[in-house]
Amino acid sequence: MLNRAILLGRLTKDPELRYTQNGTAVATFSLAVDRRTTNQQGERETDFLNIVVWSKLAELCAQYLKKGRQAAVEGRIQTRNYENKEGRRVYVTEIVAENVQFIGGQGQGQGGSGFQDEPYSGGGFGQAPSSGGGSRSRDAFNDNPFADTQKPIDISDDDLPF
Amino acid sequence: MLNRAILLGRLTKDPELRYTQNGTAVATFSLAVDRRTTNQQGERETDFLNIVVWSKLAELCAQYLKKGRQAAVEGRIQTRNYENKEGRRVYVTEIVAENVQFIGGQGQGQGGSGFQDEPYSGGGFGQAPSSGGGSRSRDAFNDNPFADTQKPIDISDDDLPF
Amino acid sequence: MLNRAILLGRLTKDPELRYTQNGTAVATFSLAVDRRTTNQQGERETDFLNIVVWSKLAELCAQYLKKGRQAAVEGRIQTRNYENKEGRRVYVTEIVAENVQFIGGQGQGQGGSGFQDEPYSGGGFGQAPSSGGGSRSRDAFNDNPFADTQKPIDISDDDLPF
Amino acid sequence: MLNRAILLGRLTKDPELRYTQNGTAVATFSLAVDRRTTNQQGERETDFLNIVVWSKLAELCAQYLKKGRQAAVEGRIQTRNYENKEGRRVYVTEIVAENVQFIGGQGQGQGGSGFQDEPYSGGGFGQAPSSGGGSRSRDAFNDNPFADTQKPIDISDDDLPF
DNA sequence: TTTT
DNA sequence: TTTT
């Protein structure tokens, strides 16, 4: 039916990029979204939302989004549940992003290279291809030798516990 | 910042209505929202989203929404965490509704009185008053002697585990 | 970038279905959406929004939506301008629907066959195929001999004055 | 009923700030929102959406938003019509913003003082007070002697042709 | 713990 | 040019 979520916030850490067994890229990150109102104690609270991105859009997120950067996310809210190691059922709610906009520079004291100096800076990009992923060469990521999350992992495409 | 969710689905059961210690009404229900796509096995999956409604809008939801009925919900996505009885931290994601539209009739074979025959049928209503609740007399609910959820409960206004 | 509109309202008249020169179906209708607040005179005002739907979704709308019926529309807001017969530039703002949900029955005193009795009653359907239109046989519409809007017309696919 | 629009784009020029006869501030600007897809000729088109903002939020927009800057706008889509000088009825569709986020820096070659150096840079702010305007002193704007749009004008609060 |  |  109708299920739409639109968020604007900052990444709490760098995205994690993984690949499913059939080679589809999937990125996950958490987005901190400040509330517009303050609570009874006068403090501004923050919601932390788990974002999942698939295919080519996942790889672009892993490449251009970093901890502290701002992003606008549009997608649908998904619920899943799985059994953890202790045999307990864990309920997960996450946003499956269909559109991610990289906006603005990074937060204060973040270190690292500035967003402004990079390609696609301030720009957006098209729709996540629903036609499946893998169209972009994974060699594009070889310039980051520490990205150990980029190896294929043993998860099914639509049942990703994270 | 920006945090908006819009959903259209059916209630999985009747809403639960409670009152905080200071008398603010809060209703909770779960909304089943079918996905628009089918999975690899060709089945249509469903997301089950927890909805929280406050104040006068909570009382209207408790009065007019029932299991199986369709509703459109507009609100923001909220994350909370609390410690359960076993000392585990539980993470909750829920939609705090600011606008709820009662639409359509109820499902087949649902029993109970038809939505069509009731006041406010098919209609909408104004914004949830952010100015706090309690403006509506709780005696209005006395015509339902079995509504044991309508007693005040010991929860703080913005930390509602359910 | 980000451009999303979500509406819930009633059709002010039956949808109009046309076909572009290359055979793509396009339906248009106007959706009446009541405001949630009243104006200074205490009257509830209404916004009338022009909706455009393409391809298979256009044909489904033409088939199942009628004047007075409720629909939820999700899409993007589009602006166009064209020169009219008198040489004036006309500015148009419309919603290009990517998802339309047929909800609820029809209004009181509307006459005609009830939505409840028809196939897909109360149901929704999948995404508008972006893969181009024309996949559905137009003969499906031959049971309506008065639908003179169903002939191909001389408009380009993305410049539709209506 | 349900009427929500969410946009992310850039201002095509500086906002115009006016005041209604009863002293309520109203700002208007046009937001350029690039489409995510290209047309048949391979060009990326842009939608230009008219935004209206009221009260304190209007004054903040006039103060912090400038031509070329990025903004996220959340609001409802409104339609109006009025008779122009030639006696023709003009139909207007615009977005009445309830939440505006000032994001990112300004566009290339824009000149003027940088957003980064100003207060509220990169920040957001609370909801537009629906409780009516005028709470902020208009003298606050006297430091800009060229802002000739800041004089009271003869328009009613909810019928603003622009 | 789930609705049609 | 408007729906309930």
XYZ file of C-alpha atoms (C1' of nucleotides) in Angstrom:
656
model
C 0.000 0.000 0.000
C 1.448 3.382 0.928
C 4.674 3.379 2.922
C 6.967 6.342 2.631
C 9.651 7.770 4.909
C 11.719 10.881 4.285
C 14.591 11.812 6.556
C 17.313 14.422 6.786
C 20.137 13.798 9.234
C 23.797 12.950 9.790
C 25.588 9.612 9.670
C 26.665 8.350 13.084
C 29.546 6.433 11.490
C 30.834 5.413 8.074
C 28.502 3.174 6.068
C 29.213 -0.558 6.068
C 29.279 -2.159 2.668
C 28.664 -5.862 2.183
C 27.779 -8.144 -0.694
C 25.208 -10.881 -0.786
C 26.128 -14.317 -2.081
C 24.868 -13.460 -5.519
C 26.965 -10.323 -5.590
C 24.427 -7.605 -4.798
C 25.864 -4.714 -2.828
C 24.147 -3.652 0.380
C 25.173 -0.721 2.543
C 23.927 0.029 6.031
C 24.315 3.055 8.200
C 22.613 4.850 11.033
C 21.212 8.340 10.570
C 20.896 10.753 13.498
C 17.863 12.984 13.052
C 17.355 15.744 15.612
C 13.788 16.316 16.760
C 12.261 19.705 16.102
C 10.949 20.042 19.623
C 12.618 19.855 23.007
C 11.454 17.561 25.792
C 10.235 18.524 29.283
C 13.820 19.001 30.416
C 14.410 21.402 27.553
C 16.799 19.050 25.752
C 16.685 18.335 22.048
C 16.471 14.594 21.529
C 17.622 12.623 18.523
C 16.221 9.643 16.680
C 18.694 7.094 15.326
C 17.375 5.352 12.258
C 18.872 2.332 10.560
C 19.140 2.724 6.812
C 19.618 -0.060 4.269
C 20.624 0.651 0.684
C 20.955 -1.810 -2.171
C 22.840 -2.192 -5.433
C 24.623 0.670 -7.119
C 23.213 3.197 -4.689
C 24.803 1.191 -1.861
C 28.216 1.511 -3.460
C 27.785 5.217 -4.024
C 26.792 5.691 -0.385
C 29.823 3.721 0.777
C 32.017 5.849 -1.440
C 30.673 9.324 -0.710
C 29.002 9.215 2.679
C 31.083 9.327 5.826
C 30.499 9.722 9.543
C 29.129 13.178 10.311
C 27.941 13.980 6.818
C 24.426 15.077 6.054
C 22.126 12.992 3.889
C 18.508 13.064 2.828
C 16.981 9.608 2.624
C 13.754 8.605 0.973
C 12.443 5.087 1.238
C 10.040 2.721 2.888
C 9.865 1.468 6.456
C 10.498 -2.225 6.742
C 10.040 -4.598 9.654
C 11.849 -7.896 9.992
C 12.438 -10.368 12.753
C 15.006 -13.072 13.205
C 16.214 -15.431 15.883
C 19.505 -14.466 17.514
C 22.224 -16.815 18.839
C 20.413 -17.150 22.155
C 17.233 -18.266 20.457
C 15.412 -14.996 21.081
C 13.299 -13.352 18.427
C 14.617 -9.916 17.584
C 12.383 -7.336 15.916
C 13.996 -4.856 13.559
C 12.612 -1.730 11.957
C 14.692 -0.073 9.278
C 14.361 2.248 6.314
C 15.082 0.770 2.903
C 16.370 3.763 0.968
C 15.386 4.219 -2.667
C 16.854 7.689 -2.988
C 19.782 9.171 -1.059
C 20.965 12.734 -1.484
C 24.457 13.674 -0.332
C 24.144 17.167 1.020
C 26.335 19.696 2.693
C 29.778 19.244 4.176
C 30.719 17.252 7.212
C 30.287 17.944 10.901
C 32.640 19.836 13.176
C 35.911 18.182 14.222
C 35.354 15.232 11.973
C 38.768 15.167 10.373
C 39.293 13.535 7.026
C 39.038 15.075 3.617
C 36.295 17.582 3.003
C 33.224 16.709 1.020
C 33.621 19.924 -0.923
C 36.815 18.680 -2.560
C 35.371 15.483 -3.840
C 33.511 14.539 -6.995
C 29.717 14.575 -6.750
C 30.078 17.142 -3.978
C 26.704 18.600 -3.187
C 25.148 16.648 -6.009
C 22.513 14.013 -6.040
C 21.918 11.074 -8.264
C 19.290 8.930 -9.856
C 17.133 6.145 -8.617
C 18.440 2.945 -7.147
C 18.178 0.430 -9.949
C 15.593 -2.100 -8.895
C 16.774 -4.243 -11.757
C 19.463 -5.779 -9.570
C 22.962 -4.698 -8.721
C 26.487 -5.565 -9.540
C 26.672 -3.411 -12.636
C 29.477 -1.328 -11.164
C 32.917 -2.852 -10.937
C 33.942 -3.622 -7.383
C 37.502 -2.775 -8.323
C 36.499 0.820 -7.911
C 36.816 0.217 -4.190
C 40.290 -1.225 -4.284
C 41.804 2.111 -3.422
C 40.674 1.516 0.133
C 42.736 -1.421 1.379
C 41.111 -1.491 4.811
C 37.559 -1.846 3.688
C 37.219 -5.399 4.858
C 33.460 -5.152 4.741
C 33.599 -5.300 0.975
C 33.994 -9.053 0.732
C 30.965 -11.121 -0.215
C 29.088 -12.316 2.842
C 26.693 -15.072 3.511
C 23.358 -13.329 3.678
C 20.237 -13.588 1.605
C 19.142 -10.538 -0.309
C 16.163 -9.569 1.736
C 16.956 -10.939 5.147
C 19.844 -8.913 6.386
C 20.330 -8.818 10.157
C 22.494 -5.905 11.213
C 15.463 18.137 11.049
C 13.250 16.377 8.530
C 11.511 13.223 9.657
C 8.286 12.243 7.997
C 6.484 8.928 7.576
C 3.240 8.337 5.724
C 1.489 4.987 5.835
C -1.692 3.378 4.619
C -2.652 0.036 6.095
C -4.973 -1.974 8.326
C -5.030 -2.341 12.095
C -3.941 -5.770 13.283
C -6.062 -5.377 16.407
C -8.093 -2.776 18.262
C -6.107 0.227 19.518
C -5.070 0.253 23.165
C -5.881 3.438 25.034
C -3.986 4.420 28.164
C -3.502 7.579 30.174
C -0.293 8.978 31.552
C -0.078 10.045 35.183
C -0.889 13.604 34.283
C -3.957 12.506 32.349
C -2.769 12.647 28.759
C -4.364 10.037 26.526
C -2.095 7.796 24.472
C -3.272 5.168 22.021
C -1.131 2.492 20.431
C -1.822 0.119 17.609
C -0.034 -1.874 14.957
C -0.618 -1.166 11.287
C -0.166 -3.874 8.656
C 1.119 -2.364 5.424
C 1.434 -4.699 2.448
C 4.509 -4.245 0.282
C 4.009 -3.312 -3.327
C 6.396 -5.932 -4.587
C 6.569 -9.679 -4.091
C 9.651 -11.492 -2.842
C 11.666 -14.185 -4.626
C 9.081 -16.783 -3.654
C 6.342 -14.678 -5.239
C 4.686 -13.862 -1.933
C 3.557 -10.424 -0.927
C 5.115 -9.529 2.418
C 3.792 -7.143 5.013
C 5.400 -4.628 7.335
C 3.931 -4.257 10.814
C 4.440 -0.780 12.168
C 3.822 0.365 15.717
C 1.860 3.593 15.892
C 1.607 5.921 18.898
C -1.006 8.649 19.079
C -1.413 11.295 21.783
C -4.117 13.460 23.282
C -7.484 13.975 21.662
C -6.411 12.168 18.505
C -5.632 9.113 20.669
C -9.179 9.078 22.001
C -10.662 9.442 18.544
C -8.542 6.556 17.282
C -9.621 4.374 20.206
C -13.221 5.270 19.481
C -13.344 4.869 15.712
C -10.541 2.540 14.695
C -10.919 -1.186 15.119
C -9.060 -4.315 14.074
C -9.102 -4.738 10.304
C -9.972 -1.153 9.487
C -7.957 0.944 7.111
C -6.155 4.064 8.259
C -3.739 6.558 6.788
C -1.133 7.694 9.279
C 1.188 10.653 8.996
C 3.854 11.272 11.590
C 7.487 11.018 12.514
C 9.658 7.983 13.157
C 10.869 7.770 16.724
C 13.474 5.544 18.326
C 13.593 4.754 22.015
C 15.322 2.222 24.181
C 14.586 0.974 27.651
C 15.698 -1.767 29.975
C 13.296 -4.687 30.319
C 12.655 -6.801 33.438
C 15.608 -9.052 32.613
C 17.943 -6.112 32.452
C 18.271 -6.190 28.690
C 18.207 -3.032 26.618
C 15.338 -3.098 24.156
C 15.344 -0.874 21.082
C 12.046 0.365 19.789
C 11.156 2.128 16.559
C 7.650 3.519 16.252
C 5.670 6.130 14.359
C 4.299 9.022 16.393
C 1.168 9.953 14.453
C 0.239 13.603 14.039
C -2.552 12.961 11.574
C -4.734 9.870 11.262
C -7.384 9.432 8.606
C -10.093 6.836 9.088
C -10.762 5.470 5.646
C -12.939 2.868 4.128
C -15.007 0.279 5.875
C -13.795 -2.792 7.671
C -12.656 -6.112 6.358
C -14.851 -9.030 5.442
C -16.270 -11.154 8.241
C -15.084 -8.812 10.915
C -18.331 -8.594 12.804
C -19.138 -5.580 14.928
C -20.892 -2.458 13.883
C -20.129 -1.060 10.484
C -17.962 1.999 10.110
C -20.454 3.373 7.606
C -23.127 3.692 10.250
C -21.098 5.685 12.663
C -20.457 9.382 13.098
C -17.239 10.682 11.522
C -17.574 7.862 9.004
C -15.260 8.474 6.112
C -14.302 11.811 7.559
C -11.050 13.141 8.787
C -10.243 15.532 11.537
C -7.857 18.201 12.567
C -4.373 18.144 13.893
C -3.372 16.456 17.112
C -3.145 19.299 19.603
C 0.501 19.608 20.542
C -0.585 21.879 23.341
C -1.041 18.892 25.619
C -4.058 16.721 26.243
C -6.744 16.319 28.800
C -9.066 18.843 27.247
C -11.698 16.220 26.538
C -13.617 14.798 29.467
C -12.700 11.213 30.163
C -16.284 10.590 31.210
C -17.083 10.418 27.563
C -15.644 6.921 27.663
C -17.798 5.679 30.506
C -20.255 4.150 28.100
C -17.745 1.373 27.543
C -17.526 -0.516 30.833
C -15.018 -3.056 29.522
C -12.395 -0.688 28.417
C -9.989 -1.557 31.181
C -7.141 0.080 29.304
C -8.678 3.448 29.996
C -7.423 3.742 33.545
C -4.510 6.046 34.253
C -1.236 4.183 34.066
C 2.141 4.821 35.438
C 4.104 5.976 32.440
C 5.838 9.195 31.633
C 4.569 11.158 28.675
C 7.374 10.521 26.275
C 8.785 7.253 27.425
C 6.111 4.737 26.719
C 7.239 1.118 26.441
C 4.658 -1.004 24.645
C 16.868 15.772 -5.882
C 14.020 15.138 -3.456
C 10.483 15.752 -4.673
C 7.670 13.840 -3.091
C 3.942 14.497 -2.750
C 1.418 12.314 -0.963
C -2.287 13.041 -1.154
C -5.554 11.556 -0.017
C -8.737 12.912 -1.557
C -11.700 12.382 -3.849
C -11.948 12.593 -7.637
C -13.916 15.594 -8.838
C -14.869 13.732 -11.990
C -14.059 10.535 -13.860
C -10.453 10.222 -15.040
C -9.698 11.049 -18.672
C -7.689 8.460 -20.520
C -5.654 9.343 -23.598
C -2.856 7.757 -25.575
C 0.279 9.387 -26.879
C 1.326 8.926 -30.475
C 3.584 6.059 -29.550
C 0.754 4.352 -27.696
C 1.526 5.142 -24.084
C -1.550 5.527 -21.916
C -1.935 8.671 -19.834
C -4.781 9.379 -17.442
C -5.562 12.693 -15.822
C -7.908 13.614 -13.052
C -8.402 16.221 -10.383
C -8.284 15.293 -6.722
C -10.184 17.307 -4.110
C -8.273 17.337 -0.834
C -9.963 19.001 2.133
C -7.738 21.085 4.360
C -7.385 20.054 7.975
C -7.987 23.559 9.268
C -10.800 26.026 8.726
C -10.275 29.582 7.535
C -11.171 32.835 9.325
C -14.784 32.426 8.290
C -14.878 28.975 9.833
C -15.199 27.222 6.491
C -13.173 24.192 5.498
C -11.443 24.892 2.200
C -10.341 22.401 -0.403
C -7.322 22.112 -2.669
C -7.862 20.772 -6.171
C -4.812 19.007 -7.480
C -4.225 17.835 -11.026
C -2.925 14.301 -11.218
C -1.199 12.680 -14.199
C -0.704 8.939 -14.417
C 1.164 6.981 -17.085
C 1.194 3.536 -18.630
C -0.534 0.577 -17.057
C -1.346 2.512 -13.914
C -3.196 5.050 -16.095
C -5.409 2.327 -17.488
C -6.120 0.906 -14.062
C -7.089 4.354 -12.795
C -9.391 4.897 -15.759
C -10.959 1.542 -15.098
C -11.426 1.645 -11.332
C -11.514 5.274 -10.285
C -14.657 7.324 -10.751
C -15.962 10.708 -9.711
C -16.389 10.893 -5.952
C -14.164 7.976 -5.122
C -11.314 8.204 -2.672
C -7.729 7.677 -3.750
C -4.301 7.995 -2.195
C -1.741 9.344 -4.629
C 2.022 9.301 -4.259
C 4.224 11.009 -6.787
C 6.324 14.024 -7.633
C 5.320 17.604 -8.268
C 5.992 18.714 -11.810
C 5.911 22.161 -13.376
C 5.463 22.776 -17.087
C 4.612 25.714 -19.248
C 3.265 25.955 -22.749
C 1.891 28.546 -25.103
C -1.877 28.503 -25.537
C -3.869 29.340 -28.691
C -3.789 33.037 -27.833
C -0.036 33.031 -27.591
C 0.020 33.295 -23.805
C 2.381 31.267 -21.695
C 0.467 29.063 -19.296
C 2.138 27.651 -16.189
C 1.010 24.285 -14.940
C 1.757 22.465 -11.712
C 0.643 18.863 -11.459
C 1.412 15.675 -9.578
C 2.851 12.813 -11.590
C 1.581 9.782 -9.722
C 3.839 6.760 -9.290
C 1.541 4.955 -6.896
C -2.240 5.193 -6.663
C -4.291 3.371 -4.061
C -8.018 2.888 -4.631
C -9.589 3.185 -1.224
C -13.018 3.097 0.233
C -16.329 3.184 -1.551
C -17.909 6.095 -3.280
C -19.768 9.058 -1.898
C -23.426 9.302 -1.026
C -25.947 9.748 -3.833
C -23.421 9.129 -6.524
C -25.398 6.566 -8.453
C -23.612 4.065 -10.617
C -22.297 0.703 -9.633
C -20.735 0.375 -6.225
C -17.009 0.036 -5.826
C -17.652 -2.744 -3.334
C -19.076 -4.988 -6.028
C -16.172 -4.658 -8.383
C -12.912 -6.510 -8.758
C -9.936 -4.985 -6.975
C -12.430 -3.381 -4.594
C -10.573 -1.936 -1.666
C -7.335 -3.301 -3.012
C -4.211 -1.582 -4.182
C -1.696 -2.508 -6.783
C 1.932 -2.423 -7.650
C 4.215 0.191 -8.994
C 3.664 2.023 -12.238
C 5.900 0.235 -14.693
C 8.604 2.666 -15.659
C 9.549 0.271 -18.391
C 7.166 1.967 -20.797
C 3.508 1.448 -21.499
C 1.294 -0.285 -23.970
C 1.735 -3.717 -22.463
C -1.987 -4.021 -21.810
C -4.292 -4.548 -24.746
C -6.419 -1.533 -25.495
C -9.230 -3.852 -26.494
C -9.898 -4.207 -22.819
C -11.575 -0.811 -23.069
C -13.885 -1.669 -25.936
C -16.705 -2.438 -23.566
C -17.133 1.293 -23.125
C -18.357 2.623 -26.491
C -18.563 6.220 -25.287
C -15.038 6.554 -24.118
C -14.010 8.834 -26.944
C -10.966 9.933 -25.029
C -9.391 6.583 -25.645
C -8.234 7.340 -29.168
C -4.581 8.121 -29.725
C -3.941 11.824 -29.535
C -1.250 14.068 -30.795
C 0.796 14.793 -27.707
C 4.346 14.072 -26.779
C 4.954 11.803 -23.836
C 6.160 14.342 -21.368
C 4.516 17.511 -22.512
C 0.866 17.020 -21.915
C -1.271 20.158 -21.691
C -4.560 19.478 -19.942
C -7.237 14.921 4.584
C -3.676 13.959 3.725
C -1.627 16.495 1.803
C 2.110 16.433 2.188
C 4.956 17.661 -0.021
C 8.664 17.324 0.688
C 11.235 19.016 -1.511
C 14.977 19.516 -1.653
C 16.293 22.131 -4.046
C 17.928 25.514 -4.516
C 16.431 28.997 -4.414
C 16.198 30.653 -7.825
C 16.442 34.075 -6.194
C 16.377 35.699 -2.776
C 13.113 35.249 -0.848
C 10.627 38.125 -0.894
C 9.332 39.160 2.498
C 6.017 40.979 2.882
C 3.614 41.695 5.699
C -0.135 41.365 5.684
C -2.303 44.197 6.921
C -2.497 42.674 10.345
C 1.274 42.369 10.528
C 1.845 38.716 9.745
C 5.075 38.048 7.867
C 4.929 36.066 4.648
C 7.918 35.055 2.565
C 7.806 33.653 -0.942
C 10.478 32.063 -3.054
C 10.893 29.650 -5.900
C 12.740 26.375 -5.424
C 14.496 24.650 -8.320
C 14.338 20.889 -7.929
C 16.237 18.798 -10.464
C 14.483 15.668 -11.675
C 16.179 12.375 -11.012
C 15.684 11.162 -14.554
C 16.653 12.622 -17.910
C 14.203 13.166 -20.733
C 14.274 11.617 -24.217
C 16.902 14.128 -25.292
C 19.107 13.091 -22.387
C 18.724 16.399 -20.570
C 17.979 16.702 -16.884
C 14.922 18.889 -16.407
C 14.036 20.972 -13.398
C 10.782 21.736 -11.626
C 10.310 25.232 -10.247
C 8.057 25.258 -7.234
C 6.576 28.304 -5.548
C 6.971 28.231 -1.789
C 5.015 30.316 0.722
C 6.118 30.631 4.334
C 4.299 32.404 7.166
C 5.087 34.076 10.456
C 8.396 33.679 12.235
C 9.567 31.028 9.797
C 9.051 33.548 6.983
C 11.385 35.999 8.653
C 14.002 33.347 9.261
C 13.859 32.306 5.614
C 14.216 35.905 4.471
C 17.177 36.293 6.779
C 19.113 33.101 6.079
C 18.089 31.861 2.660
C 19.533 33.448 -0.457
C 19.585 32.751 -4.174
C 21.447 29.546 -4.926
C 21.246 28.094 -1.460
C 19.881 24.663 -0.744
C 16.783 24.161 1.343
C 14.571 21.263 2.327
C 10.909 22.222 2.445
C 8.080 20.300 4.032
C 4.518 21.481 3.683
C 1.203 21.087 1.948
C 0.209 21.764 -1.642
C -2.297 24.584 -1.956
C -4.362 25.735 -4.922
C -5.808 29.200 -5.280
C -7.309 31.236 -8.048
C -7.793 34.934 -8.492
C -8.812 37.370 -11.174
C -5.962 39.325 -12.741
C -6.083 42.926 -14.057
C -7.386 41.743 -17.407
C -10.270 39.955 -15.787
C -8.842 36.494 -16.376
C -8.958 33.817 -13.754
C -5.463 32.681 -12.821
C -4.882 29.315 -11.158
C -2.014 29.011 -8.745
C -0.464 25.951 -7.135
C 2.067 26.527 -4.391
C 3.608 24.780 -1.395
C 2.811 26.235 2.007
C 5.914 25.368 4.008
C 5.578 24.273 7.632
C 9.197 23.254 8.040
C 12.226 24.635 6.195
C 15.743 23.336 6.689
C 18.683 25.477 5.632
C 21.249 23.062 4.330
C 24.645 23.215 2.758
C 26.445 26.233 1.388
C 25.546 28.314 -1.589
C 25.918 27.661 -5.289
C 28.950 28.387 -7.395
C 29.738 32.006 -8.314
C 26.975 33.336 -6.170
C 28.936 36.056 -4.416
C 27.655 37.500 -1.170
C 28.510 36.459 2.324
C 28.982 32.767 2.950
C 26.353 30.757 4.742
C 29.069 29.060 6.754
C 29.909 32.295 8.551
C 26.440 33.025 9.730
C 24.472 32.016 12.794
C 22.127 29.057 12.363
C 24.494 27.807 9.652
C 23.687 24.231 8.840
C 21.069 24.185 11.559
C 17.366 23.704 11.454
C 14.631 25.132 13.581
C 11.259 24.437 15.031
C 7.808 24.469 13.633
C 6.186 27.498 12.093
C 3.926 28.810 14.837
C 0.388 28.287 13.662
C -0.701 30.463 16.513
C -0.402 33.540 14.323
C 2.494 35.817 13.619
C 3.720 39.186 14.655
C 5.523 37.964 17.743
C 8.879 39.107 16.412
C 9.571 42.840 16.232
C 9.665 44.122 12.675
C 12.321 46.591 13.736
C 14.707 43.706 13.585
C 14.694 44.204 9.833
C 15.580 47.867 9.899
C 19.228 47.061 9.459
C 18.527 46.364 5.820
C 17.597 49.716 4.242
C 17.026 48.255 0.788
C 14.506 45.669 1.729
C 11.598 47.497 0.209
C 9.482 44.378 0.295
C 9.322 44.591 4.051
C 6.620 47.241 4.179
C 3.116 46.164 5.103
C 1.121 45.336 2.015
C -2.510 45.123 1.265
C -3.154 41.431 1.120
C -5.315 39.152 3.150
C -3.606 36.424 5.102
C -4.651 33.492 3.025
C -5.151 34.956 -0.386
C -1.748 35.973 -1.516
C -1.261 36.328 -5.271
C 2.414 36.226 -6.211
C 2.458 -10.683 19.015
C -0.071 -9.602 13.443
C -4.363 -7.003 8.963
C -7.288 -7.789 4.097
C -13.523 23.520 -14.533
C -14.490 20.973 -8.957
C -15.226 15.980 -4.549
C -17.750 14.193 0.245
